[in-house]
Coordinates of C-alpha atoms in Angstrom, one line a residue:
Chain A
X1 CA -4.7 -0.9 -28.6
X2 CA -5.3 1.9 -31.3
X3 CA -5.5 4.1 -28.8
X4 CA -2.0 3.5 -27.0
X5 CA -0.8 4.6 -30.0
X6 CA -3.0 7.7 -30.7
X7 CA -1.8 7.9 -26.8
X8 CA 2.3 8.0 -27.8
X9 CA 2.0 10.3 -31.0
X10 CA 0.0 12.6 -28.3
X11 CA 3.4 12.6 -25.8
X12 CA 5.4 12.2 -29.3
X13 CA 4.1 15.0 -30.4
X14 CA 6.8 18.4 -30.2
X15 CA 3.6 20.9 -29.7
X16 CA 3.5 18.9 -26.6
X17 CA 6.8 19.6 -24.9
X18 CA 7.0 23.3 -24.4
X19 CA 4.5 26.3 -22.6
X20 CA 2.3 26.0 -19.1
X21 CA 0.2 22.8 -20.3
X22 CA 3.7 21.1 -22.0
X23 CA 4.5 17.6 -20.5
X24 CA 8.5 19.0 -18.8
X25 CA 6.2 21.3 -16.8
X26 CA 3.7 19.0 -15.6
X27 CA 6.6 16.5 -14.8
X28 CA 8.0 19.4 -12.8
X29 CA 5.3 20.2 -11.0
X30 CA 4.5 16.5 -10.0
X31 CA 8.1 15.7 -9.1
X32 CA 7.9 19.5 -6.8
X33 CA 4.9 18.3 -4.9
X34 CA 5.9 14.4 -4.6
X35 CA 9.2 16.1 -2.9
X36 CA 7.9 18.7 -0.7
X37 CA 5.8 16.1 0.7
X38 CA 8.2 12.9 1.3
X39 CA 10.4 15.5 2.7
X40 CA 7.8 16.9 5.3
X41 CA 6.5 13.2 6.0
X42 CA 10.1 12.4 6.1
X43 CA 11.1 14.6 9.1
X44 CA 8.1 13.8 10.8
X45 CA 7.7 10.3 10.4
X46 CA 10.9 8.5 10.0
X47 CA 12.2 10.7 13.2
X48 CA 9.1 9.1 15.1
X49 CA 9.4 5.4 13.9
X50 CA 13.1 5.8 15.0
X51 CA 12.0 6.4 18.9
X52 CA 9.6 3.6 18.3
X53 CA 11.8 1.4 17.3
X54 CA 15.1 2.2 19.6
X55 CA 12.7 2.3 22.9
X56 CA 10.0 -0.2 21.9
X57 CA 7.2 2.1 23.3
X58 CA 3.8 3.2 21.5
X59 CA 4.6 0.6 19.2
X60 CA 1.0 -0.5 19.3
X61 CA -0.5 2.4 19.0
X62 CA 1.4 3.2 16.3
X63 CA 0.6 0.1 14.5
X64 CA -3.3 1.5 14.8
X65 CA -2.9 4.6 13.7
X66 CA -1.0 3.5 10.7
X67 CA -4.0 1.3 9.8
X68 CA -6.3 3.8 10.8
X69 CA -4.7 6.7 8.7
X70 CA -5.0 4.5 5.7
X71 CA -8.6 4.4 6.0
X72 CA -8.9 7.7 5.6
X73 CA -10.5 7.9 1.7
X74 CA -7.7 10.9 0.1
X75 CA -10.1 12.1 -2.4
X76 CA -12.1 13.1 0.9
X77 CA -9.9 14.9 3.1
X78 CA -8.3 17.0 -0.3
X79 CA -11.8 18.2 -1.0
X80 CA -12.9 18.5 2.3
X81 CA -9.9 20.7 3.3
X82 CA -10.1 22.7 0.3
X83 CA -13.0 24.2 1.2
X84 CA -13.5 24.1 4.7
X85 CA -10.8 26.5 5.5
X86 CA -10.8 30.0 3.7
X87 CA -7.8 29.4 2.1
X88 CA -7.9 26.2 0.8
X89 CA -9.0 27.5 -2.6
X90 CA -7.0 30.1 -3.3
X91 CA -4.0 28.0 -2.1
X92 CA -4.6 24.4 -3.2
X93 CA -0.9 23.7 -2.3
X94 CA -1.3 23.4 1.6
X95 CA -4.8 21.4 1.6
X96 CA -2.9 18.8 -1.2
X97 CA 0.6 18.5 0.7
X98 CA -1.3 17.6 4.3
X99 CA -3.1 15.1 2.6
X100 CA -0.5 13.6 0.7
X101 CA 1.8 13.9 4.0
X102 CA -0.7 11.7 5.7
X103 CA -0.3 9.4 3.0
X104 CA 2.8 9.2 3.5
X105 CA 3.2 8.2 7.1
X106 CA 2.5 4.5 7.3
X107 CA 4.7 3.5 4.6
X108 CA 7.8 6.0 6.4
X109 CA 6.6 4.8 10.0
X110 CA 6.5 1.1 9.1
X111 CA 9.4 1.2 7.2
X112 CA 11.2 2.8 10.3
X113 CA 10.5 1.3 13.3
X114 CA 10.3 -1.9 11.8
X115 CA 13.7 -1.2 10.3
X116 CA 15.3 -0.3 14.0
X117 CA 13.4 -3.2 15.1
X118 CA 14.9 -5.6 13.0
X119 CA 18.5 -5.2 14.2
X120 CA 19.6 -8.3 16.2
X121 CA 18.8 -7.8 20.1
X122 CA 22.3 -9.1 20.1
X123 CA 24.1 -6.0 18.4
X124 CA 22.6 -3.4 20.4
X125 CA 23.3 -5.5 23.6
X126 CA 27.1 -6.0 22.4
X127 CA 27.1 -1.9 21.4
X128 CA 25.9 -1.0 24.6
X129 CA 28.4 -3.2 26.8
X130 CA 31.0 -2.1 24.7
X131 CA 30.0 1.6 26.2
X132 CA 28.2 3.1 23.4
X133 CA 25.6 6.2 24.8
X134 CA 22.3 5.5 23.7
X135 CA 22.5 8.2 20.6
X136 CA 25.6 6.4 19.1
X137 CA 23.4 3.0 19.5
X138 CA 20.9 4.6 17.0
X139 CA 22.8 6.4 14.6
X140 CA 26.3 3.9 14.5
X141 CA 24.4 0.6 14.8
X142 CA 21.0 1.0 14.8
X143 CA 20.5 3.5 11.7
X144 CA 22.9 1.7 9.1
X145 CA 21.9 -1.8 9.6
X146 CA 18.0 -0.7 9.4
X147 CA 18.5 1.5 6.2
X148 CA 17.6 -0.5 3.7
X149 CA 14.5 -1.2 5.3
X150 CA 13.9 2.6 6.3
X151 CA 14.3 3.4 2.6
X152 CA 11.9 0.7 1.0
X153 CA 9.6 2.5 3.3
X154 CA 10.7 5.5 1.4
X155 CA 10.3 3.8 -1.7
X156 CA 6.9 3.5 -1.0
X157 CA 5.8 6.5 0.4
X158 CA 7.5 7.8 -2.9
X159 CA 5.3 5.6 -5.1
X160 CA 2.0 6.7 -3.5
X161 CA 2.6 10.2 -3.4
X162 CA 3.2 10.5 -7.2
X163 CA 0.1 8.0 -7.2
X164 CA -1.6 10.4 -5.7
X165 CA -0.5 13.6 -6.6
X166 CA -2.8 12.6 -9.8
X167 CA -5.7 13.9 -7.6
X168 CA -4.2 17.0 -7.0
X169 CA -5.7 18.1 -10.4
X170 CA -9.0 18.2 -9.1
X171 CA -8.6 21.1 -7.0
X172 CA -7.0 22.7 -9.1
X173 CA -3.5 22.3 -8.8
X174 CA -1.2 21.4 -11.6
X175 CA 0.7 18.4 -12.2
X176 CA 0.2 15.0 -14.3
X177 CA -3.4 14.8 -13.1
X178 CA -4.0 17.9 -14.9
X179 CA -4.3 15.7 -18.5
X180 CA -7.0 13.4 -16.8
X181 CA -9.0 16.0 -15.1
X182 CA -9.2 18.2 -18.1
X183 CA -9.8 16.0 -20.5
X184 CA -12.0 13.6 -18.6
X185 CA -15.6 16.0 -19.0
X186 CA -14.8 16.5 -22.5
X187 CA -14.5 13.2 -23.4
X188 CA -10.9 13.5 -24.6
X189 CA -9.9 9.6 -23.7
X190 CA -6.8 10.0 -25.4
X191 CA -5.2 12.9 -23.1
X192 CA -6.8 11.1 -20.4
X193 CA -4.4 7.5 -21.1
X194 CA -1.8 10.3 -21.9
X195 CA -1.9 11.4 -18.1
X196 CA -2.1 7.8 -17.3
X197 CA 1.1 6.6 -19.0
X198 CA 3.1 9.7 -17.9
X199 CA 2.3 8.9 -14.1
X200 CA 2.9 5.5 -14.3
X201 CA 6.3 5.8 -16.1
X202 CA 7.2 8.6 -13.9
X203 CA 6.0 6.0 -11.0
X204 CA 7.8 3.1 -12.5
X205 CA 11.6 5.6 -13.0
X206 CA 11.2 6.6 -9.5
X207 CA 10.7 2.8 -8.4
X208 CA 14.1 2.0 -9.9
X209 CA 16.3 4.7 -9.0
X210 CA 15.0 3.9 -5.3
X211 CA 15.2 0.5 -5.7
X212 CA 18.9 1.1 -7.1
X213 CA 19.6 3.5 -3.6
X214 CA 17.6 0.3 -1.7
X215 CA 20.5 -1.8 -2.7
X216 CA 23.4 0.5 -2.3
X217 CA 22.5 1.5 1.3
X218 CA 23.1 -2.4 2.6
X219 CA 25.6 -1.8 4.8
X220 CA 29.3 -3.9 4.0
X221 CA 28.5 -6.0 7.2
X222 CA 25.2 -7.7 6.6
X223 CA 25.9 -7.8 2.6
X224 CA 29.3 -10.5 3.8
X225 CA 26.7 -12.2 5.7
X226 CA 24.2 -12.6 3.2
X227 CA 27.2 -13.8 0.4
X228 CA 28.5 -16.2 3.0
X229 CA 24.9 -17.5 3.5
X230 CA 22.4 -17.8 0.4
X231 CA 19.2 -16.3 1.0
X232 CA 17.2 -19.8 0.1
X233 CA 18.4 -21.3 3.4
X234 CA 18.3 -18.5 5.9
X235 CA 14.3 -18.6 4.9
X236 CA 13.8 -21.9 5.5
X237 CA 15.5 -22.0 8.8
X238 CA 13.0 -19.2 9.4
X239 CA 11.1 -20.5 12.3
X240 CA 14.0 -22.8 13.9
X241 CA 15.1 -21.4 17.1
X242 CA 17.9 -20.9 16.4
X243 CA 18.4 -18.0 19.1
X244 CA 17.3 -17.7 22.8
X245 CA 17.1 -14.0 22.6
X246 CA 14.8 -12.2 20.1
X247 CA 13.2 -14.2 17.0
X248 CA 15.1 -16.2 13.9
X249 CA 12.3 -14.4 11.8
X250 CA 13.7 -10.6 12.2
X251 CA 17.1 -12.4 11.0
X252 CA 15.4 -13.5 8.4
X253 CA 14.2 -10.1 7.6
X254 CA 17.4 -9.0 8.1
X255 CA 18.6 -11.0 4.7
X256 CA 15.6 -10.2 3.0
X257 CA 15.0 -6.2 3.2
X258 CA 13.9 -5.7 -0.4
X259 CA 10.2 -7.6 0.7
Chain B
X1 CA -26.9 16.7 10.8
X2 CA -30.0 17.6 9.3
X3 CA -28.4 17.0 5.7
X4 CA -27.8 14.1 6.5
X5 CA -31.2 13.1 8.1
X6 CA -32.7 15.0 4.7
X7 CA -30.7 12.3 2.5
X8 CA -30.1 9.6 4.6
X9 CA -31.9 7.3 1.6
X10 CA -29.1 8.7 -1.0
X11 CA -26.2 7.9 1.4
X12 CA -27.9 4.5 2.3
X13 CA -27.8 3.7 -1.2
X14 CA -24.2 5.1 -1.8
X15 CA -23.3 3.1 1.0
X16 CA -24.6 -0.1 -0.5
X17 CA -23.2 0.5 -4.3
X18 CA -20.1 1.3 -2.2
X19 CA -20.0 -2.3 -0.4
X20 CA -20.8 -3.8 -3.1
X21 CA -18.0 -2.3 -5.4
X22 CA -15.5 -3.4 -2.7
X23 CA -16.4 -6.7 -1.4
X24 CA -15.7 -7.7 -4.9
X25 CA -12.2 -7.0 -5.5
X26 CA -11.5 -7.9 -1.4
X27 CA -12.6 -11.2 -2.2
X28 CA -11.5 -11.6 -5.9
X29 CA -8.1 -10.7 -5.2
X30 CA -8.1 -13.2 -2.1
X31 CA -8.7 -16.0 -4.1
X32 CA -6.8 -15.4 -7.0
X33 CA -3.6 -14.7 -5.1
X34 CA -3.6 -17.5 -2.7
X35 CA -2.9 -20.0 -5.5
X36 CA -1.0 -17.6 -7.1
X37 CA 1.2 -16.5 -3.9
X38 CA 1.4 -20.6 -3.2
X39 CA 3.0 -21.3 -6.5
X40 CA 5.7 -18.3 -5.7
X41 CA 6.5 -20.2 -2.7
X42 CA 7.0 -23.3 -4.2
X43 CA 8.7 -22.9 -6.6
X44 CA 11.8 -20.2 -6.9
X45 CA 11.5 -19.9 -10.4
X46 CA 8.0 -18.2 -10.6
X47 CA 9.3 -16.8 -6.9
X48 CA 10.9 -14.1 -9.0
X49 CA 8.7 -13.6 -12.0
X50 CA 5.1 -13.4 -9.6
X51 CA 6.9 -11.3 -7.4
X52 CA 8.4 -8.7 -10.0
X53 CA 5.3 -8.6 -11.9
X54 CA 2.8 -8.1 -8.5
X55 CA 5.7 -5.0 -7.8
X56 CA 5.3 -3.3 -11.3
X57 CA 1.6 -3.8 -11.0
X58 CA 1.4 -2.2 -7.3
X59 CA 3.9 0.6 -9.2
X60 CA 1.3 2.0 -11.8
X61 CA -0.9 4.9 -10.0
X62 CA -4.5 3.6 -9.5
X63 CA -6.2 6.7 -11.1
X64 CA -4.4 5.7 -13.8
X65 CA -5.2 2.2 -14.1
X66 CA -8.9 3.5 -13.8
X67 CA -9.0 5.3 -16.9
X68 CA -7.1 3.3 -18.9
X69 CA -8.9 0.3 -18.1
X70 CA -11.9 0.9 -20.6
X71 CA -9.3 1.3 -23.5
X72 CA -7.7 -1.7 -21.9
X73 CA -10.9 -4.0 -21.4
X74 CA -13.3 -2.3 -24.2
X75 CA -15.7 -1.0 -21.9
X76 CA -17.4 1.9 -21.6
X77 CA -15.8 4.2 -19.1
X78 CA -18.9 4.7 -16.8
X79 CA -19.0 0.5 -16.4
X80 CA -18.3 -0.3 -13.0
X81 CA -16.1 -3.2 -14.6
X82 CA -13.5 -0.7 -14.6
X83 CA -12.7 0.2 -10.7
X84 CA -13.9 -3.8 -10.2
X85 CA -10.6 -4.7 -12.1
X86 CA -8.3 -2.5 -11.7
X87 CA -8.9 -3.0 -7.5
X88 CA -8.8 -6.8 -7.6
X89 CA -5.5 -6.1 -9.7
X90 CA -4.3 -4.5 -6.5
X91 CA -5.6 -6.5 -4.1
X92 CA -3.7 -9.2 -6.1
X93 CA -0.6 -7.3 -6.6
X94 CA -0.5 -6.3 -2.5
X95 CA -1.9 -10.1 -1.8
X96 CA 0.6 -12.1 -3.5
X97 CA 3.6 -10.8 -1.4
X98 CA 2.1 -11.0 1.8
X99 CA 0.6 -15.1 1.0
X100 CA 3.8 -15.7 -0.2
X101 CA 5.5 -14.5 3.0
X102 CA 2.3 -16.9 5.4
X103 CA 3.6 -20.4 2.9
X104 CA 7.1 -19.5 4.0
X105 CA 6.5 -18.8 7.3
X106 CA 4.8 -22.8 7.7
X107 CA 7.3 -25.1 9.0
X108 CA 9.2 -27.1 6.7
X109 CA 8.9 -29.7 9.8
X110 CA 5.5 -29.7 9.9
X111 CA 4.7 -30.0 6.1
X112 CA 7.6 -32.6 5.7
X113 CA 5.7 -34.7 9.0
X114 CA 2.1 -34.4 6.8
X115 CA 3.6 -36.0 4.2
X116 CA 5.0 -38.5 6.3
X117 CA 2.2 -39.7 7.8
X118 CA 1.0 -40.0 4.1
X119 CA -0.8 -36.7 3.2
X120 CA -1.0 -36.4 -0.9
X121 CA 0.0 -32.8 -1.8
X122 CA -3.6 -31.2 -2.0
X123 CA -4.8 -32.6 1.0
X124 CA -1.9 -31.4 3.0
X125 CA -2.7 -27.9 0.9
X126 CA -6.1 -27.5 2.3
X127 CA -5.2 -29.6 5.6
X128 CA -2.3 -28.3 6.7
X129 CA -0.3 -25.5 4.7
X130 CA -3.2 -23.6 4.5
X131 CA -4.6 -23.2 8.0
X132 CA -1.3 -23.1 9.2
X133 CA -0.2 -19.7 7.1
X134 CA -4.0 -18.7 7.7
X135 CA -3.2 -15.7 10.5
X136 CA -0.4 -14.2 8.3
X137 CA -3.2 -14.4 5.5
X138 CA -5.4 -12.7 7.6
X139 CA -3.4 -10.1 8.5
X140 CA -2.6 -9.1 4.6
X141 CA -6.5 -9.3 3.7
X142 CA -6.8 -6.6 6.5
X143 CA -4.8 -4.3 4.9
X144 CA -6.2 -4.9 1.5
X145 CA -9.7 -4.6 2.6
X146 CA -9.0 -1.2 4.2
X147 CA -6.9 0.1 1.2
X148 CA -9.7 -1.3 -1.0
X149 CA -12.5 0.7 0.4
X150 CA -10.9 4.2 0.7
X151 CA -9.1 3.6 -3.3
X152 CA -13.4 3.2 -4.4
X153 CA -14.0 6.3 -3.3
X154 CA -11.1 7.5 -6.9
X155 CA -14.2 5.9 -8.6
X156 CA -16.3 9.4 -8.0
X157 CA -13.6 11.2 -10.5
X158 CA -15.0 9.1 -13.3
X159 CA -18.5 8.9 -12.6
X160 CA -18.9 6.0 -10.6
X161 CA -21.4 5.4 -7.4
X162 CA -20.0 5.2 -4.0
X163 CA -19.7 7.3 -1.3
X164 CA -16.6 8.8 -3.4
X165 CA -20.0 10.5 -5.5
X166 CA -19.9 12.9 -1.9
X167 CA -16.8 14.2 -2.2
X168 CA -17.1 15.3 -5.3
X169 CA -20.4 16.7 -5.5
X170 CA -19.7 18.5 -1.7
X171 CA -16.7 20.0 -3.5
X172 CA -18.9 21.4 -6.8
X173 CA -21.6 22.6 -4.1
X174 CA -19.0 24.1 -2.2
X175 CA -20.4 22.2 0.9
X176 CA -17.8 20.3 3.4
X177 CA -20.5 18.4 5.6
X178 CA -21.2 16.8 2.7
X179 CA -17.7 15.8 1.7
X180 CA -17.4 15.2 6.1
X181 CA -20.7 12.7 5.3
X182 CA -18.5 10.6 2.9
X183 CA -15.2 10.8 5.1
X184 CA -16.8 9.5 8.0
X185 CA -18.9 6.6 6.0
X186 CA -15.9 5.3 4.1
X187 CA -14.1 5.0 7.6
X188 CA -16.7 3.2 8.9
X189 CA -17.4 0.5 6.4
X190 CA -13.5 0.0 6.4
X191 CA -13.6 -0.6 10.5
X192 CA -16.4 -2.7 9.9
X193 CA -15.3 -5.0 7.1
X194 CA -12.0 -5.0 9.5
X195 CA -13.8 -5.9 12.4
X196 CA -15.8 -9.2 10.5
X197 CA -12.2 -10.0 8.9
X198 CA -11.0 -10.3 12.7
X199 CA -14.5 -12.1 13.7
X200 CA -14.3 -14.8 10.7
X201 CA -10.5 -15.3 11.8
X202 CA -11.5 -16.0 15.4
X203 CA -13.7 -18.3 14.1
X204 CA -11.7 -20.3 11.5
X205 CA -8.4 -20.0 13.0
X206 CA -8.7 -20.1 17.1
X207 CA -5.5 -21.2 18.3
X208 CA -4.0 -18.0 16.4
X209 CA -5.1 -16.2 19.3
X210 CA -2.9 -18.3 21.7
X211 CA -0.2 -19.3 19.2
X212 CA 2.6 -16.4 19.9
X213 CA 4.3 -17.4 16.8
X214 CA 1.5 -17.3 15.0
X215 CA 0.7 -13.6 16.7
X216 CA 3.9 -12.5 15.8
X217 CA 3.9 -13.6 12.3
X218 CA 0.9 -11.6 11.8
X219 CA 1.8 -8.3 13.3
X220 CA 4.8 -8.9 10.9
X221 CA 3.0 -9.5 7.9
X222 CA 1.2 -6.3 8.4
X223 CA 3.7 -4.3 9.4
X224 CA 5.2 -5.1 5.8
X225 CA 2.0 -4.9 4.1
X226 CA 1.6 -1.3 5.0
X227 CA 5.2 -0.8 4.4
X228 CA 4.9 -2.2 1.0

């Protein structure tokens, strides 16, 4: 435990808060890459798992490919992009933000489609007879009741990226990860739990501020509903059939959006 | 291809250190967060403290949790010990939710019937709760398993085997097929290690094929589990 401490007189330490190498730069940088990306993956993903979710097809494909993408070992494709293209080197930003963007994408696409997906059959049927166009469907009903699940997956994607982003050190890109890969060949354990602690209190501040947005994005609507009834019972009432049309289980998701 | 040919007995034996530094925290975290995911359904007390405490856990960055683990454990920082723990930590951390989610999703009709026709609590555990939340279990050891495999590969940054020792070692050389060599193995072991998953299932839960429910759940549970 020693060395937590030798670890917070390290980050304590003034020396260690100002110039290229100080800790308010190397936040910076992580918190720039961590947003380029979820705002890349953003636009590409959460735009697909919407059309996914409001027509219902290449759902499972996409469910593959999600699965499939994760596979795909990060460490691997960074380095491997790095240097298979001329510029990879020279500009380690491009080779880092595909990979990371690729991270990204299940989380977003989960979180998206399953979002749409979990809106009552019900709603969408009483939108449409009530003469809504298709494009109001999505973004009046659809949209707002699936938020909260859209932006847990946003949470997510969040998280791993600034997991991630760690890596970025290794080809030479700045960032958190820059503590651990520098001081990792020289034996320098104590800048390496530095690096370690940063990201994972960076990590854990980003959790709750996007937990916080999580909870203030349930719509008025579905947060009388869950007030009127207690989340203990709509659970357990999970696999009555209650309904003829669609499933008692995506109510139950409904109630639950923070799982 | 030739390099490959030329080394094929160093990437075999990547390959193995590589299965075996996986299959262990697949299968560690498994059984630990069964129980632990059982007692989170039962009771709503340890719902919310197992379930906050597998969240901050998922939270910390697993490059992290790598090299903090020997100041953590008291290991050396080359032991293997390290990545063994800190991945069954987040196979139990991703686990927990997800077998929390397949005891919920049993019907409270069913279990409440097994007890009825006189079924002691740990026989209607292992008899009926259990094989009944066993395709939403399924579904969540997928995910683990594949996240498990590719998050070894980290390993490589600190010196550990693996096929993670390609990417690295490519990148120093300045020699992609290398780095393609380890890309395309890690991939592989996942689809296989997904493909026995979905064998073993076949064979200890059968009527999850036929059961839409059970189907449904599933597709659910991993849906959430990559959204997670």
């Amino acid at each position: 435990m020693n060395a937590f401490l030798e670890a917070f007189a390290w980050i304590a330490d003034p020396a260690h808060w100002s110039g290229p190498d100080g800790i308010p730069t190397r936040v910076a940088e992580h918190l720039g890459y961590t947003g380029l990306t979820v705002l890349i993956a953003v636009l590409i993903a959460v735009t697909l798992g919407l059309y996914i979710g409001h027509t219902g097809r290449w759902r499972g494909i996409s469910i593959g490919a999600t699965g499939a993408l994760r596979a795909l070992p990060t460490l691997g494709l960074l380095t491997y992009l790095a240097i298979a293209f001329g510029f990879g080197i020279r500009l380690a930003l491009i080779p880092t933000v595909i990979v990371l963007v690729v991270l990204a994408i299940p989380p977003l696409l989960a979180g998206a489609y399953s979002g749409i997906e979990s809106v009552d059959p019900r709603t969408v049927d009483a939108a449409r007879s009530m003469g809504m166009t298709e494009w109001q469907i999505l973004w009046k009903v659809e949209v707002p009741l699936a938020l909260p699940l859209i932006i847990g997956g946003i949470r997510s994607a969040v998280l791993q990226v600034v997991a991630t982003a760690t890596v970025a050190a290794y080809i030479s890109l700045g960032g958190l990860g820059r503590y651990i890969i520098d001081a990792l060949p020289v034996r320098d354990y104590t800048k390496v739990l530095v690096g370690a602690l940063l990201v994972t209190l960076l990590a854990l501040v980003l959790e709750g501020i996007l937990i916080l947005i999580q909870r203030l994005t349930v719509p008025a609507g579905v947060r009388a509903i869950r007030t009127a009834a207690p989340l203990r019972t709509s659970r357990k009432s999970t696999r009555v059939p209650v309904a003829p049309t669609g499933t008692s289980g995506q109510m139950a998701k409904q109630h639950t959006p923070t799982q | 291809m030739t390099w490959v040919l030329a080394n094929l007995e160093q990437i075999w034996g990547l390959t193995v250190d590589h299965i075996l530094l996986s299959i262990l925290p697949i299968i560690g975290g498994f059984v630990l967060a069964v129980p632990i995911g059982w007692l989170a359904h039962r009771y709503s007390l340890s719902r919310g403290i197992l379930l906050t405490v597998c969240g901050l856990l998922y939270t910390i960055p697993s490059l992290a949790l790598i090299v903090a683990m020997p100041t953590v454990l008291g290991t050396q920082i080359l032991n293997p010990a390290n990545l063994i723990v800190t991945l069954t930590i987040y196979a139990i951390a991703l686990m927990v939710r997800t077998a929390t989610d397949a005891f919920d999703a049993v019907s409270k009709d069913v279990a409440q019937s097994a007890t009825a026709v006189g079924f002691g609590g740990w026989r209607r555990f292992w008899q009926v709760e259990l094989p009944l939340a066993g395709p939403v279990l399924l579904a969540g050891l997928r995910v683990v398993s594949t996240s498990t495999v590719s998050l070894v590969t980290l390993g490589a940054l600190v010196g550990m085997s693996g096929l993670g020792y390609l990417f690295t070692d490519g990148y120093q050389r300045n020699f992609p097929t290398e780095i393609l060599t380890g890309i395309v193995g890690t991939v592989l072991i996942a689809v296989v290690f997904d493909a026995l998953l979905v064998l073993i299932g076949r064979m200890l839960l059968p009527w999850a094929r036929v059961d839409a429910a059970a189907r449904r759940d599933a597709r659910s549970a991993r849906t959430k589990a990559v959204a997670a």
